[in-house]
Short mmCIF file of C-alpha atoms and ligand atoms in Angstrom, two decimals:
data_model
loop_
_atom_site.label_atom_id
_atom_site.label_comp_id
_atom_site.label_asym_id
_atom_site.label_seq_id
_atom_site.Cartn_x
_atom_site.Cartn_y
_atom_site.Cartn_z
CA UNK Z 1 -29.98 28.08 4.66
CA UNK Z 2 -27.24 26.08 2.48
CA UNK Z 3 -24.02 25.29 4.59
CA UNK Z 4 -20.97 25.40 2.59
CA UNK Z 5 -19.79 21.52 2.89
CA UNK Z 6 -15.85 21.55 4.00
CA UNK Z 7 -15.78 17.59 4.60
CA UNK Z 8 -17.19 14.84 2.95
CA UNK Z 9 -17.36 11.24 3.48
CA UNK Z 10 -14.66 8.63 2.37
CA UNK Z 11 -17.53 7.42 -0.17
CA UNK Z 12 -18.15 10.40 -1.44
CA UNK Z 13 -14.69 11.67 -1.59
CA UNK Z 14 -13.58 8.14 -3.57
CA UNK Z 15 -16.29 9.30 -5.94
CA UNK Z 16 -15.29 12.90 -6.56
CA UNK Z 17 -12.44 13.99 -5.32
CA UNK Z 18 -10.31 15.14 -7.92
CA UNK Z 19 -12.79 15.01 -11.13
CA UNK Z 20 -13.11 17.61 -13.43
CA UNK Z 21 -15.16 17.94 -16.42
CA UNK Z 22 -12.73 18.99 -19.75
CA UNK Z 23 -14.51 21.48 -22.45
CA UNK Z 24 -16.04 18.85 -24.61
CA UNK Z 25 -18.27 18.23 -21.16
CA UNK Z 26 -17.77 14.59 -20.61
CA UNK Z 27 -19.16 13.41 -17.74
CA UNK Z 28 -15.95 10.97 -17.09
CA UNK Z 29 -12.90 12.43 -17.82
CA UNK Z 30 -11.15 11.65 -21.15
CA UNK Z 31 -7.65 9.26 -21.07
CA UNK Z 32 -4.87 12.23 -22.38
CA UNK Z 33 -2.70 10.04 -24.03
CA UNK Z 34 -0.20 12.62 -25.29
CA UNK Z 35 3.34 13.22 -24.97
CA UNK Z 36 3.26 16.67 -25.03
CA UNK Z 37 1.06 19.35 -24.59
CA UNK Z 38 0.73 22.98 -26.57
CA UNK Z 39 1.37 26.33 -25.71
CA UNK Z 40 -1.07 29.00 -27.62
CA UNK Z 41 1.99 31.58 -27.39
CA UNK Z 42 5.41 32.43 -25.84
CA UNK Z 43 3.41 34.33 -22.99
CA UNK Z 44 1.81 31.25 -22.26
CA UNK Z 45 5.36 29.80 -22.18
CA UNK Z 46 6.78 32.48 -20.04
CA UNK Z 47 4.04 32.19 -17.81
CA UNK Z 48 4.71 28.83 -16.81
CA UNK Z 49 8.44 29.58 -16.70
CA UNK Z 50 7.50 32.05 -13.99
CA UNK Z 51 5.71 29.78 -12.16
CA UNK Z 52 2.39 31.78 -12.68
CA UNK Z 53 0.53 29.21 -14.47
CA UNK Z 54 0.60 25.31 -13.54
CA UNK Z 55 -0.24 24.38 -17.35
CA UNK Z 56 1.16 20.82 -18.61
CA UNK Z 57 4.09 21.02 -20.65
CA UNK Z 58 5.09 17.59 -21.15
CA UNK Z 59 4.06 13.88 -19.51
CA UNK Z 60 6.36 12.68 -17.90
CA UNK Z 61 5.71 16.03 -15.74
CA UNK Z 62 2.49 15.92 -15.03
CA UNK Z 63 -0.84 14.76 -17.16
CA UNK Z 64 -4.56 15.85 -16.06
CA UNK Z 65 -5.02 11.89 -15.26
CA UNK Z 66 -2.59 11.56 -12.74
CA UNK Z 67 -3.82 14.74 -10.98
CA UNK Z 68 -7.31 13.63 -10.79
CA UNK Z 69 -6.26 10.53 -9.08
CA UNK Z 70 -3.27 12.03 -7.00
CA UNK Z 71 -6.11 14.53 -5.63
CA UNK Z 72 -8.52 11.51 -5.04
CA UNK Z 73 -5.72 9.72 -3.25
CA UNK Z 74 -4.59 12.44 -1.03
CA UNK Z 75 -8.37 13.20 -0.41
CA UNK Z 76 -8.96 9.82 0.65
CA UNK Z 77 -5.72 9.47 2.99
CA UNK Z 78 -6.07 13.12 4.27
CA UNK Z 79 -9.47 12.39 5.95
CA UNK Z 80 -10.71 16.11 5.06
CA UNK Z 81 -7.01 17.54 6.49
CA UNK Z 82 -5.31 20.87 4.08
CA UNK Z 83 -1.82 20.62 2.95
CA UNK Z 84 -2.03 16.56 1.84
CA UNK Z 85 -0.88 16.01 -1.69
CA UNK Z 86 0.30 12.95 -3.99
CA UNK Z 87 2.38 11.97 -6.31
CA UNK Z 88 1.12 8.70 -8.85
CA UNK Z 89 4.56 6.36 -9.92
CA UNK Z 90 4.43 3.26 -12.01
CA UNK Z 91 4.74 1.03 -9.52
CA UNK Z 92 4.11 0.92 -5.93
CA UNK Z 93 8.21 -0.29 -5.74
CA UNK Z 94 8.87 3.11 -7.77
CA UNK Z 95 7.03 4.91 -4.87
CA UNK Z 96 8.46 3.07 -1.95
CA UNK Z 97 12.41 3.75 -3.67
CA UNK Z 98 11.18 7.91 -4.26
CA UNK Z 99 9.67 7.79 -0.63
CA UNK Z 100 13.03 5.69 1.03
CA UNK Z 101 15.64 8.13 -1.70
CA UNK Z 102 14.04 11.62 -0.73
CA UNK Z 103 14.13 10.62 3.27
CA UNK Z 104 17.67 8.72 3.49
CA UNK Z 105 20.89 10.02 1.83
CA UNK Z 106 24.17 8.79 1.57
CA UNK Z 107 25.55 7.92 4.74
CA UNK Z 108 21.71 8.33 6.66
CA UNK Z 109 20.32 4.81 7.91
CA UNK Z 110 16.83 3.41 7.92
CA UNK Z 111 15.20 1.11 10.38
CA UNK Z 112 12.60 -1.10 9.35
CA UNK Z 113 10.57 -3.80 10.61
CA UNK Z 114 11.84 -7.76 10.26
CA UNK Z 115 9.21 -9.14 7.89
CA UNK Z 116 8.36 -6.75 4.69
CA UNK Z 117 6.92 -7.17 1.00
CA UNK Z 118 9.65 -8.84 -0.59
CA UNK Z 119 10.89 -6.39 -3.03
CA UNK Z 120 10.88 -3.58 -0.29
CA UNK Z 121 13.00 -6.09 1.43
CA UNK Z 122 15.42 -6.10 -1.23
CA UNK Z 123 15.21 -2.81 -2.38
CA UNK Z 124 16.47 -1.64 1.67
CA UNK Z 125 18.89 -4.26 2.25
CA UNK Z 126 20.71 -4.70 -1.34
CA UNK Z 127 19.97 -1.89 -3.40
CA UNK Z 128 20.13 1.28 -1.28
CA UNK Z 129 23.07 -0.31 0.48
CA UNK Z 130 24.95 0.32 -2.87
CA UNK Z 131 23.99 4.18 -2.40
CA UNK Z 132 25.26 4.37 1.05
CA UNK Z 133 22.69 4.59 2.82
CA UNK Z 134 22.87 1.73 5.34
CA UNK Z 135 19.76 -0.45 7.41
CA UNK Z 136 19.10 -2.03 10.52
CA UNK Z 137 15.87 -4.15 11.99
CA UNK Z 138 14.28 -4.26 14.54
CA UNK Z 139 11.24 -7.39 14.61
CA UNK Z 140 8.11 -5.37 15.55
CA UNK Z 141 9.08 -2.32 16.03
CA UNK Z 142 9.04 -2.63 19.65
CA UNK Z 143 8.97 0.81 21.26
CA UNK Z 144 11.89 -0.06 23.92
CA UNK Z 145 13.98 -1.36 21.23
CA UNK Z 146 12.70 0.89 18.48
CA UNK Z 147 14.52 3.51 21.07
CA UNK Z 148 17.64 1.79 21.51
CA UNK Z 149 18.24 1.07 17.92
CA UNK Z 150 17.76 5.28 17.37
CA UNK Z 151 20.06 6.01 19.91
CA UNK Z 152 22.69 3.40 18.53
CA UNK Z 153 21.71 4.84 14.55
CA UNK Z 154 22.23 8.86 15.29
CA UNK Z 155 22.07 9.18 11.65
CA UNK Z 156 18.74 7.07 11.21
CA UNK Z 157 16.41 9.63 8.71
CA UNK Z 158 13.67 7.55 8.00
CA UNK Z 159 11.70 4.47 9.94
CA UNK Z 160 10.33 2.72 7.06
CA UNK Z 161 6.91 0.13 8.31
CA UNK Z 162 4.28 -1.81 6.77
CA UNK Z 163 1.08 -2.57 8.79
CA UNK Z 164 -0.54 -4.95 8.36
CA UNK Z 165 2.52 -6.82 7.94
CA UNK Z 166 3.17 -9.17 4.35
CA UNK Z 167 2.75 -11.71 4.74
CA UNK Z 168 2.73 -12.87 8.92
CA UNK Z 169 -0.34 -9.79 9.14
CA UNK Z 170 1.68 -8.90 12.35
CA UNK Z 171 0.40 -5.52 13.68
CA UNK Z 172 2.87 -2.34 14.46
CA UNK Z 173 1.61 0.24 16.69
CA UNK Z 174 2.28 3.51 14.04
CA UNK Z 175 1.38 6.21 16.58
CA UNK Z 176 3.63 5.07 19.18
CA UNK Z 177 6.36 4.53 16.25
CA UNK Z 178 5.67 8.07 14.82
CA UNK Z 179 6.02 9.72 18.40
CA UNK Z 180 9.76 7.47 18.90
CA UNK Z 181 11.08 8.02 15.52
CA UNK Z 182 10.26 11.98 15.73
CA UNK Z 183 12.14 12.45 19.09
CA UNK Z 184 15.09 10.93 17.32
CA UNK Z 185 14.77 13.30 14.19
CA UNK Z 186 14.13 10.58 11.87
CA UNK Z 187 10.82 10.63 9.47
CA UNK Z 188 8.27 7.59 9.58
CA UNK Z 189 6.74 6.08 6.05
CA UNK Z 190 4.29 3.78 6.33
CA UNK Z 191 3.48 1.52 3.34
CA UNK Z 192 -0.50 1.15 3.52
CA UNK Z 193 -1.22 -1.08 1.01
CA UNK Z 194 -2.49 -3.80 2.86
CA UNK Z 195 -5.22 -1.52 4.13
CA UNK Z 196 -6.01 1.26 2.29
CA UNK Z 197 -6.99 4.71 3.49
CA UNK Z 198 -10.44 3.09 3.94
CA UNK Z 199 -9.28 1.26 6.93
CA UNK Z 200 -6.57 3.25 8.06
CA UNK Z 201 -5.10 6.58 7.93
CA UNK Z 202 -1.07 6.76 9.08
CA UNK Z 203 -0.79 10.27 8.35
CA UNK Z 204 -3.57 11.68 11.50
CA UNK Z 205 -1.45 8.84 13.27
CA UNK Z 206 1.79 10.70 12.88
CA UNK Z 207 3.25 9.36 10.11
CA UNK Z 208 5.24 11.73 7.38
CA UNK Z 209 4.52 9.96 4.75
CA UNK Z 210 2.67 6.98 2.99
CA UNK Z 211 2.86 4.65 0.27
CA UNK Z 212 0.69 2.45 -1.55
CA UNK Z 213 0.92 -0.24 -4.15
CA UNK Z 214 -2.40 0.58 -6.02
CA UNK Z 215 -1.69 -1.82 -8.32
CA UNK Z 216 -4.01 -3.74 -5.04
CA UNK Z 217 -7.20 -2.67 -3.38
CA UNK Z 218 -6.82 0.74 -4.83
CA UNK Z 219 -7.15 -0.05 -8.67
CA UNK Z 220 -8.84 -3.64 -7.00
CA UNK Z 221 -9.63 -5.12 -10.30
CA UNK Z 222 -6.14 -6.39 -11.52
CA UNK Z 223 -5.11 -4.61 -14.32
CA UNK Z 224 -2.50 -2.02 -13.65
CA UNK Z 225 0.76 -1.87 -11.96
CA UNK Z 226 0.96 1.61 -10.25
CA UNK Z 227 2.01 3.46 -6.91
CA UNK Z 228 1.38 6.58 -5.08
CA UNK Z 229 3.20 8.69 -2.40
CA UNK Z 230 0.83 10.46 -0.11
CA UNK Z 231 2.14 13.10 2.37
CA UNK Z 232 1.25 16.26 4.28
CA UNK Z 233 5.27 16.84 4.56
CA UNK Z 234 5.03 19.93 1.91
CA UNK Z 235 8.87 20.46 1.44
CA UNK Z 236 9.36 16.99 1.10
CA UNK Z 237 6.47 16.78 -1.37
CA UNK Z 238 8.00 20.00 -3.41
CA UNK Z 239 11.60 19.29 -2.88
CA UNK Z 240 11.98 15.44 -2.91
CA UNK Z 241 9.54 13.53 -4.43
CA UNK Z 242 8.48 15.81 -6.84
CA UNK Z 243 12.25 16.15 -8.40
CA UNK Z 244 12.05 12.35 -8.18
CA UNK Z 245 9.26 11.14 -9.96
CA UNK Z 246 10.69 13.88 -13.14
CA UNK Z 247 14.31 13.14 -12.82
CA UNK Z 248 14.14 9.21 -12.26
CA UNK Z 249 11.35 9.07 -14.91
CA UNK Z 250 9.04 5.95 -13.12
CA UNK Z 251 5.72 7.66 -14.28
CA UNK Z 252 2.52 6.13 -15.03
CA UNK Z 253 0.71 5.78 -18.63
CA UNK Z 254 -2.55 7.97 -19.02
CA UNK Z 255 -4.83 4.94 -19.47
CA UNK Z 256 -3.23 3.06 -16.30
CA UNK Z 257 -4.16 6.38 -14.36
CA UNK Z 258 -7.30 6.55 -15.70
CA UNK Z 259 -8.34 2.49 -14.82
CA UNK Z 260 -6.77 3.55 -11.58
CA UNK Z 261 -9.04 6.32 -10.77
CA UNK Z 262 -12.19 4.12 -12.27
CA UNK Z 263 -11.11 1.59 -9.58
CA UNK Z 264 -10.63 3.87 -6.42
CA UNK Z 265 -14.23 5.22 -6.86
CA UNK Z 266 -16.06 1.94 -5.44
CA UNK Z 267 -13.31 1.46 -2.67
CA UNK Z 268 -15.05 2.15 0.72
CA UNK Z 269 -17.99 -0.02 -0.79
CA UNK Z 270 -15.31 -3.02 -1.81
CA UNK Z 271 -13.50 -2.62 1.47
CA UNK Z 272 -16.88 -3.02 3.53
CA UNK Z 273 -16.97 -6.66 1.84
CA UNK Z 274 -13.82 -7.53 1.41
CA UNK Z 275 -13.59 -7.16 5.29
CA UNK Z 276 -16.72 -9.28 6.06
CA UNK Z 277 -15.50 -12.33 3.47
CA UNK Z 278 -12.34 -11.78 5.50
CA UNK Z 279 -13.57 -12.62 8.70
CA UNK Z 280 -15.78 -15.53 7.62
CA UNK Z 281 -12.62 -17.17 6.10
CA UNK Z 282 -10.40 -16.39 8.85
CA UNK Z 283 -13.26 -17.96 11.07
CA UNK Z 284 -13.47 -21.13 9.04
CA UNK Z 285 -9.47 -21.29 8.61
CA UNK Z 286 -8.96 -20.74 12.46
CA UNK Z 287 -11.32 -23.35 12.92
CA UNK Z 288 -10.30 -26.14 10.51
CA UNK Z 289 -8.65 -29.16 11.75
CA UNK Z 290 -5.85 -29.15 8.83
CA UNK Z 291 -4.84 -25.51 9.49
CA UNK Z 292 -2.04 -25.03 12.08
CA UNK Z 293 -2.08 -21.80 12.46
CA UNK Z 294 -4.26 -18.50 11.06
CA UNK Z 295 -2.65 -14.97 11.42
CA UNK Z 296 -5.83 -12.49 10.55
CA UNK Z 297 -5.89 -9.31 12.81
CA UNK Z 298 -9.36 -9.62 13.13
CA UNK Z 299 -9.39 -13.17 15.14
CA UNK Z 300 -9.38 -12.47 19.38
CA UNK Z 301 -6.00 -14.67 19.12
CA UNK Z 302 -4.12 -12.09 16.60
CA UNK Z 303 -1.72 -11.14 19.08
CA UNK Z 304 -2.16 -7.58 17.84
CA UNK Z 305 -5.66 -7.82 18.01
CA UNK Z 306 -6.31 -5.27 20.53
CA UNK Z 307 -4.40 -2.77 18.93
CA UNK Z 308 -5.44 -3.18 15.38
CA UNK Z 309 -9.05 -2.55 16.35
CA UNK Z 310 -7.99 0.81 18.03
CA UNK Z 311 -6.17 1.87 14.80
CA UNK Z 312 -8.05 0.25 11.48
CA UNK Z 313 -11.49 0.96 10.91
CA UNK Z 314 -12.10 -2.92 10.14
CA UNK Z 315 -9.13 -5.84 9.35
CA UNK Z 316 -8.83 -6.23 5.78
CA UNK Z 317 -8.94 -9.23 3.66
CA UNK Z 318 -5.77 -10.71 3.95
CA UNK Z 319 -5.27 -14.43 6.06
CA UNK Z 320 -1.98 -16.39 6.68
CA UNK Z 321 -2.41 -19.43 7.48
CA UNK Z 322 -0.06 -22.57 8.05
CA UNK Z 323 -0.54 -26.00 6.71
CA UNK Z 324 2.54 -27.36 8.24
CA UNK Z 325 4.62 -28.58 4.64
CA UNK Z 326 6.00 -27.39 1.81
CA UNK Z 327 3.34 -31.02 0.62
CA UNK Z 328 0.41 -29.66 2.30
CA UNK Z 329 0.64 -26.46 1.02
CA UNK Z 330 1.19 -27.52 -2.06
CA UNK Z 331 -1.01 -30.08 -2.28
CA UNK Z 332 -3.37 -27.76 -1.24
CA UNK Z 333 -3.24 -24.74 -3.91
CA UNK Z 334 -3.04 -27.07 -6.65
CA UNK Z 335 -6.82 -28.57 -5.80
CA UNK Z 336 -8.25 -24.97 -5.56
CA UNK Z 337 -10.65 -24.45 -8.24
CA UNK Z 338 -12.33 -21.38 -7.98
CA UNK Z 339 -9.71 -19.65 -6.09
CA UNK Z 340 -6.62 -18.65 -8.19
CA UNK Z 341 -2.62 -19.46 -7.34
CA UNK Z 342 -1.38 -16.33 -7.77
CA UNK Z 343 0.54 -13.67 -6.40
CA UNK Z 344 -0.64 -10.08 -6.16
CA UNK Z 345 -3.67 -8.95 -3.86
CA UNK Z 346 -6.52 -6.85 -3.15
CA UNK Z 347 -8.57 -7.60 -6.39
CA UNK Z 348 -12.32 -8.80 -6.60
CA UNK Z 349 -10.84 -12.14 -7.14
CA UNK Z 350 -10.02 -14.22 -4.61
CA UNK Z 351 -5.94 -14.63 -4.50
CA UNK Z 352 -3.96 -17.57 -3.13
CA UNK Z 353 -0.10 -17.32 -3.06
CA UNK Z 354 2.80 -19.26 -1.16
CA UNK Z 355 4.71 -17.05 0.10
CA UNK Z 356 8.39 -18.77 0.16
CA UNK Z 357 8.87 -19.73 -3.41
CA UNK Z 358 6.44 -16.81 -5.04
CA UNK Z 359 6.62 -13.00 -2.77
CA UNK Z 360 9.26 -13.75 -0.76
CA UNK Z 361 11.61 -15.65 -2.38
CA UNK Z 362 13.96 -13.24 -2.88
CA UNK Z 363 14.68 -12.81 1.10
CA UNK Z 364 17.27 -15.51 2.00
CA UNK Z 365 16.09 -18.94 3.67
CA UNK Z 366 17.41 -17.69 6.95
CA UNK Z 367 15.82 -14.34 7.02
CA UNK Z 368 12.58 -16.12 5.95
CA UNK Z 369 12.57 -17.93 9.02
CA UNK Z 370 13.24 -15.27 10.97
CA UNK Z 371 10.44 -13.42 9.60
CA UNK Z 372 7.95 -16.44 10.47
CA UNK Z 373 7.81 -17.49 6.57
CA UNK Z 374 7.48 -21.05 6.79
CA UNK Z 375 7.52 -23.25 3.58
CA UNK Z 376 3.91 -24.35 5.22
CA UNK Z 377 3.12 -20.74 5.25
CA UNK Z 378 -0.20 -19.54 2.54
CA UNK Z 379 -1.74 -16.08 2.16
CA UNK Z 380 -4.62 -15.42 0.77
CA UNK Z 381 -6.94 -12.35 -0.74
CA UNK Z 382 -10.21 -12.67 0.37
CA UNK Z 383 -11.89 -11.48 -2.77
CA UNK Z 384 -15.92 -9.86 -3.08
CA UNK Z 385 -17.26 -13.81 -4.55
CA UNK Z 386 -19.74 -14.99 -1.91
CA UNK Z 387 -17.97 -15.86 0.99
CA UNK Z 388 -19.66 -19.39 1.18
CA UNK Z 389 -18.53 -20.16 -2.42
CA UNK Z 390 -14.78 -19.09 -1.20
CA UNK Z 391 -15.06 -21.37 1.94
CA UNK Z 392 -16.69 -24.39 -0.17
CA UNK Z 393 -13.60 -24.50 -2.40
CA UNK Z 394 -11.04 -23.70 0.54
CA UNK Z 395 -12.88 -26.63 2.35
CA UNK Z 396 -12.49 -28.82 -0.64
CA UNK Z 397 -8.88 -28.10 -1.18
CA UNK Z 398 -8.06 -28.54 2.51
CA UNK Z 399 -9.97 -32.17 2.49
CA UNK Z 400 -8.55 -35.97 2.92
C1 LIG U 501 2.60 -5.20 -4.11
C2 LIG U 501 3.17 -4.51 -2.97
C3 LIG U 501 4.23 -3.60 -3.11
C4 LIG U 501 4.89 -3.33 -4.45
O1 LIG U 501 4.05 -2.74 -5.38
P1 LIG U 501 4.15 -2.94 -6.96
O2 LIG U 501 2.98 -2.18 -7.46
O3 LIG U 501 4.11 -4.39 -7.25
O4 LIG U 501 5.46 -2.34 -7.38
C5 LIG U 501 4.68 -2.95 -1.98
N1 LIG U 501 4.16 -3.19 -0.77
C6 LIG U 501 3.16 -4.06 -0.59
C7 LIG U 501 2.61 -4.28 0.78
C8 LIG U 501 2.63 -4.75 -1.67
O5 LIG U 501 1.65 -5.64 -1.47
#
């Protein structure tokens, strides 16, 4: 007898989740690049004024693309779980402000960790600061001081974190954060970018809500800018984020949806690679005489190690690593020749960036130091080239 299938694998999920075949019967689903959309009559009209019929009125709305890959998203971050839903912006940065602006109002606070992706950085401490809403840090998110910081922020709403950390991959333990932050009232958002649902899923961890840049491993071939907002929170979904994606307007085209969802579909199988190339660079790095230091969760002296193998399903493809100068370092990225200088991460190309004068620079000398950003500091994007090739030109770049 047939069993009726109520969970599917990640891979299978990335492949269908979400996909549905229009009238002309194309097997991939067409790019609607429209504006607008038509109503046969005024009952059709009516019925969607009554709420009796979800039919697309206009894009900045909605548009069959960005359903197909908000369903694949939440799919994908839900692990099988009801009542997860997304909501695709046009940038992971308009995500992250829709997330931080439908969980902290004027006069709420956040608390966030001491090292985040620059513009998030920015976006928290000089740009919602205008609004009201005010911020405080705390480095790791240490659960002792993660509970003192609540109890001296009563009107904290929203514990904003990003593990694996950009760019020091420091680890935060989001379970344990969840569990803190939701004594205290407040909501936790997790930004997941750095490892994808593949590798890690916040929301069975506790989280409220996640975000993503999938302009990285999601899309994972470099050509779109785009964001999502995953969350199983359904009045925050309906009454928040939804009213902010229409009413601040940071939607995403049809076609960038559509190269979006094209990308997602091969990301379990990408992530399984990008995860071994990882740890064969992070092994060569750790062990290379010009390297000072090499921060990859996957190495036994991550100081997080422990915990990141109890709560990622493998450790990503991202490496920091020290060269000890602003000279080295540059020295160094300006010999690579198959590896590109370049910001941005998560594509099948291999990624190099400095961190101080490209991501980061935006967070003030002194904060950079307190976050661990050294000008010696490099981060890299293990891409899905043969990991020998990648080492080979690392190893030439490094060289006397
Ligand atoms: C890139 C990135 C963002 C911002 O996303 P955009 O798509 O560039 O707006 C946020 N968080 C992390 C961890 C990122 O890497």
């Amino acid at each position: 007898m047939m069993r009726k299938q109520t969970r599917r694998e990640m891979a299978t999920e990335a492949i269908h989740a979400g996909e549905a075949h229009d009238i002309s019967g194309a097997h991939i689903a067409p790019i609607y690049q429209t504006s607008t959309f038509t109503f046969p009559d005024m009952a059709a009209v009516e019925a969607r004024a009554a709420g009796e019929s979800d039919s697309y009125m206009y894009s900045r709305g909605g548009n069959p693309g960005r359903t197909a890959l908000a369903a694949k998203l939440a799919a994908l971050e839900g692990g099988g779980t009801e009542g997860i839903s997304a909501e695709i912006f046009a940038s992971g940065m308009a995500a992250i402000t829709a997330a931080l602006m439908g969980t902290a109002k004027t006069g709420d606070h956040i608390i966030t960790q001491q090292v985040l992706y620059g513009s998030a950085d920015h976006l928290i401490s000089d740009v919602l600061t205008g609004f009201g809403v005010s911020n405080s840090r705390v480095a790791g998110l240490e659960p002792e001081v993660l509970r003192n910081e609540l109890k001296q922020h009563p009107e904290t709403t929203a514990v904003y974190l990003e593990t694996p950390a950009n760019p020091t991959m420091s680890v935060i333990d989001i379970a344990a954060t969840a569990e803190i932050a939701h004594r205290a009232g407040a909501k936790v958002i997790v930004d997941n970018t750095f490892a994808t649902p593949v590798l890690q899923r916040p929301l069975g961890m506790g989280a409220d809500v996640v975000v993503h840049s999938t302009t990285k491993f999601i899309n994972g071939h470099g050509t779109v800018i785009g964001g999502a907002v995953v969350s199983s929170d359904e009045v925050l979904m309906a009454d928040e984020i939804a009213s902010l994606i229409r009413f601040t307007g940071g939607v995403p085209s049809p076609f960038d949806c559509w190269l979006t969802n094209v990308g997602l579909k091969t990301l379990p199988l990408r992530m399984r690679q990008h995860c071994a190339n990882g740890m064969d660079v992070a092994g060569f790095l750790e062990e290379h005489p010009a390297v000072a230091a090499t921060a990859y969760p996957g190495l036994k002296s991550h100081p997080q190690h422990e915990l990141a193998g109890r709560q990622m399903d493998g450790f990503g493809a991202l490496i920091a690593f020290d060269l000890g100068s602003y000279e080295a370092a540059a020295r160094f990225l300006e010999r690579l020749e198959l590896c590109s200088l370049a910001v941005s991460l998560g594509n099948v190309d291999t990624l190099i960036e400095h961190p101080a004068s490209m991501t980061h620079a935006v967070v003030p000398p002194e904060e950079r130091a307190a976050s661990g950003i050294t000008d010696g500091l490099i981060r890299i994007s293990v891409g899905l080239e043969d990991a020998a090739d990648i080492i080979s030109d690392l190893d030439q770049a490094l060289g006397t």
